[in-house]
CSV table of C-alpha atoms in Angstrom, one decimal:
chain,number,residue,atom,x,y,z
A,1,UNK,CA,25.4,1.7,-56.8
A,2,UNK,CA,22.3,0.4,-58.4
A,3,UNK,CA,20.5,-2.7,-56.9
A,4,UNK,CA,18.3,-5.3,-58.4
A,5,UNK,CA,15.4,-4.4,-56.1
A,6,UNK,CA,12.2,-4.0,-57.6
A,7,UNK,CA,10.0,-3.2,-54.4
A,8,UNK,CA,11.9,-0.6,-52.3
A,9,UNK,CA,10.4,0.2,-49.0
A,10,UNK,CA,11.5,3.5,-47.1
A,11,UNK,CA,10.8,3.5,-43.3
A,12,UNK,CA,10.3,7.0,-42.1
A,13,UNK,CA,9.0,9.0,-39.2
A,14,UNK,CA,7.1,12.2,-39.6
A,15,UNK,CA,10.3,14.5,-39.3
A,16,UNK,CA,11.3,16.4,-42.3
A,17,UNK,CA,14.7,15.0,-42.1
A,18,UNK,CA,13.5,11.9,-43.5
A,19,UNK,CA,13.9,13.0,-47.0
A,20,UNK,CA,17.6,11.8,-46.9
A,21,UNK,CA,16.1,8.4,-46.6
A,22,UNK,CA,13.8,8.8,-49.8
A,23,UNK,CA,16.7,10.2,-51.7
A,24,UNK,CA,19.0,7.3,-50.8
A,25,UNK,CA,16.4,4.8,-51.7
A,26,UNK,CA,16.2,6.6,-55.2
A,27,UNK,CA,19.8,5.9,-55.5
A,28,UNK,CA,19.2,2.3,-55.2
A,29,UNK,CA,16.3,2.4,-57.6
A,30,UNK,CA,16.1,1.8,-61.5
A,31,UNK,CA,13.5,2.4,-64.0
A,32,UNK,CA,10.6,0.2,-63.4
A,33,UNK,CA,11.1,-0.2,-59.5
A,34,UNK,CA,8.3,0.6,-57.2
A,35,UNK,CA,9.1,2.7,-54.3
A,36,UNK,CA,7.0,2.6,-50.9
A,37,UNK,CA,7.2,4.9,-48.0
A,38,UNK,CA,5.8,3.8,-44.6
A,39,UNK,CA,5.2,5.8,-41.3
A,40,UNK,CA,4.1,3.8,-38.3
A,41,UNK,CA,3.0,5.4,-35.2
A,42,UNK,CA,2.1,3.7,-32.0
A,43,UNK,CA,-1.6,4.1,-30.8
A,44,UNK,CA,-0.7,6.4,-27.8
A,45,UNK,CA,1.5,8.6,-29.8
A,46,UNK,CA,0.3,12.2,-30.7
A,47,UNK,CA,-0.6,12.1,-34.3
A,48,UNK,CA,-1.4,15.2,-36.3
A,49,UNK,CA,-2.7,17.2,-33.2
A,50,UNK,CA,-0.4,20.1,-33.6
A,51,UNK,CA,0.8,22.2,-36.6
A,52,UNK,CA,4.4,20.8,-36.8
A,53,UNK,CA,3.4,17.2,-37.1
A,54,UNK,CA,0.7,18.0,-39.9
A,55,UNK,CA,3.2,20.1,-41.6
A,56,UNK,CA,6.1,17.5,-41.7
A,57,UNK,CA,3.4,14.9,-42.9
A,58,UNK,CA,2.2,17.1,-45.7
A,59,UNK,CA,5.8,17.5,-46.6
A,60,UNK,CA,6.4,13.7,-46.5
A,61,UNK,CA,3.4,13.4,-48.9
A,62,UNK,CA,4.7,16.0,-51.2
A,63,UNK,CA,8.1,14.3,-51.4
A,64,UNK,CA,6.2,10.8,-52.1
A,65,UNK,CA,4.3,12.3,-54.8
A,66,UNK,CA,7.3,13.9,-56.4
A,67,UNK,CA,9.2,10.7,-56.8
A,68,UNK,CA,6.1,8.6,-57.4
A,69,UNK,CA,6.0,6.7,-54.4
A,70,UNK,CA,3.3,5.5,-52.3
A,71,UNK,CA,3.0,7.0,-48.7
A,72,UNK,CA,1.3,4.9,-46.2
A,73,UNK,CA,0.6,6.1,-42.5
A,74,UNK,CA,-0.4,3.4,-40.3
A,75,UNK,CA,-1.2,3.3,-36.5
A,76,UNK,CA,0.0,0.2,-34.5
A,77,UNK,CA,1.5,-0.6,-31.2
A,78,UNK,CA,3.9,-3.2,-32.8
A,79,UNK,CA,5.8,-1.3,-35.4
A,80,UNK,CA,8.1,-4.2,-36.4
A,81,UNK,CA,5.1,-6.4,-36.9
A,82,UNK,CA,3.4,-3.6,-39.0
A,83,UNK,CA,6.6,-3.1,-41.2
A,84,UNK,CA,7.0,-7.0,-41.7
A,85,UNK,CA,3.5,-7.5,-42.9
A,86,UNK,CA,3.4,-4.5,-45.1
A,87,UNK,CA,6.8,-5.7,-46.7
A,88,UNK,CA,5.3,-9.4,-47.3
A,89,UNK,CA,2.1,-8.0,-48.6
A,90,UNK,CA,4.0,-5.7,-51.0
A,91,UNK,CA,6.9,-8.2,-51.9
A,92,UNK,CA,9.5,-5.7,-50.7
A,93,UNK,CA,13.1,-6.6,-51.8
A,94,UNK,CA,14.8,-3.7,-50.2
A,95,UNK,CA,14.3,-1.7,-47.0
A,96,UNK,CA,15.7,1.5,-46.2
A,97,UNK,CA,15.7,3.0,-42.8
A,98,UNK,CA,17.5,5.5,-40.7
A,99,UNK,CA,19.8,4.8,-38.0
A,100,UNK,CA,18.1,4.9,-34.6
A,101,UNK,CA,19.3,7.0,-31.7
A,102,UNK,CA,20.3,5.7,-28.2
A,103,UNK,CA,22.2,2.9,-27.2
A,104,UNK,CA,19.4,0.1,-26.8
A,105,UNK,CA,17.2,1.1,-29.8
A,106,UNK,CA,20.4,1.6,-32.2
A,107,UNK,CA,20.0,-2.0,-33.7
A,108,UNK,CA,16.7,-3.1,-32.2
A,109,UNK,CA,14.6,-2.2,-35.6
A,110,UNK,CA,17.3,-3.6,-37.9
A,111,UNK,CA,17.7,-7.0,-35.7
A,112,UNK,CA,14.1,-7.3,-35.4
A,113,UNK,CA,13.4,-6.7,-39.0
A,114,UNK,CA,16.2,-8.9,-40.2
A,115,UNK,CA,15.2,-11.8,-38.4
A,116,UNK,CA,11.7,-11.8,-39.9
A,117,UNK,CA,12.8,-10.5,-43.3
A,118,UNK,CA,15.8,-12.6,-44.0
A,119,UNK,CA,15.5,-12.3,-47.6
A,120,UNK,CA,15.1,-8.5,-47.8
A,121,UNK,CA,18.2,-6.3,-48.1
A,122,UNK,CA,17.9,-3.8,-45.2
A,123,UNK,CA,19.9,-0.8,-45.8
A,124,UNK,CA,20.6,1.5,-42.8
A,125,UNK,CA,21.4,5.1,-43.6
A,126,UNK,CA,23.6,6.9,-40.9
A,127,UNK,CA,22.5,10.0,-39.4
């Protein structure tokens, strides 16, 4: 199924499994669309201080490059606000994100983002 989106944002963590989100975003994209990938880490989160994190981030950069996407890595204590600002700054039409784990967080990011980005089509990819 193709979308009419022209700017697609994929929200990822630094896990290698996020490649599936990028692939799903590609399914929605058409020639001429722009693909953006963002990873937001909280200020107190460990970040690139071990081999696995660095390896996963390097892997994400490689995937982003292979699909012609921009990968942005940001640090913020307000992940939702950061994603909203980035989306508005880049005129995002569609946002692709993974399904969160846990009862309370399962719908938190979707609901928070949808409330502030009501004109953006948000697609949640199940685990």
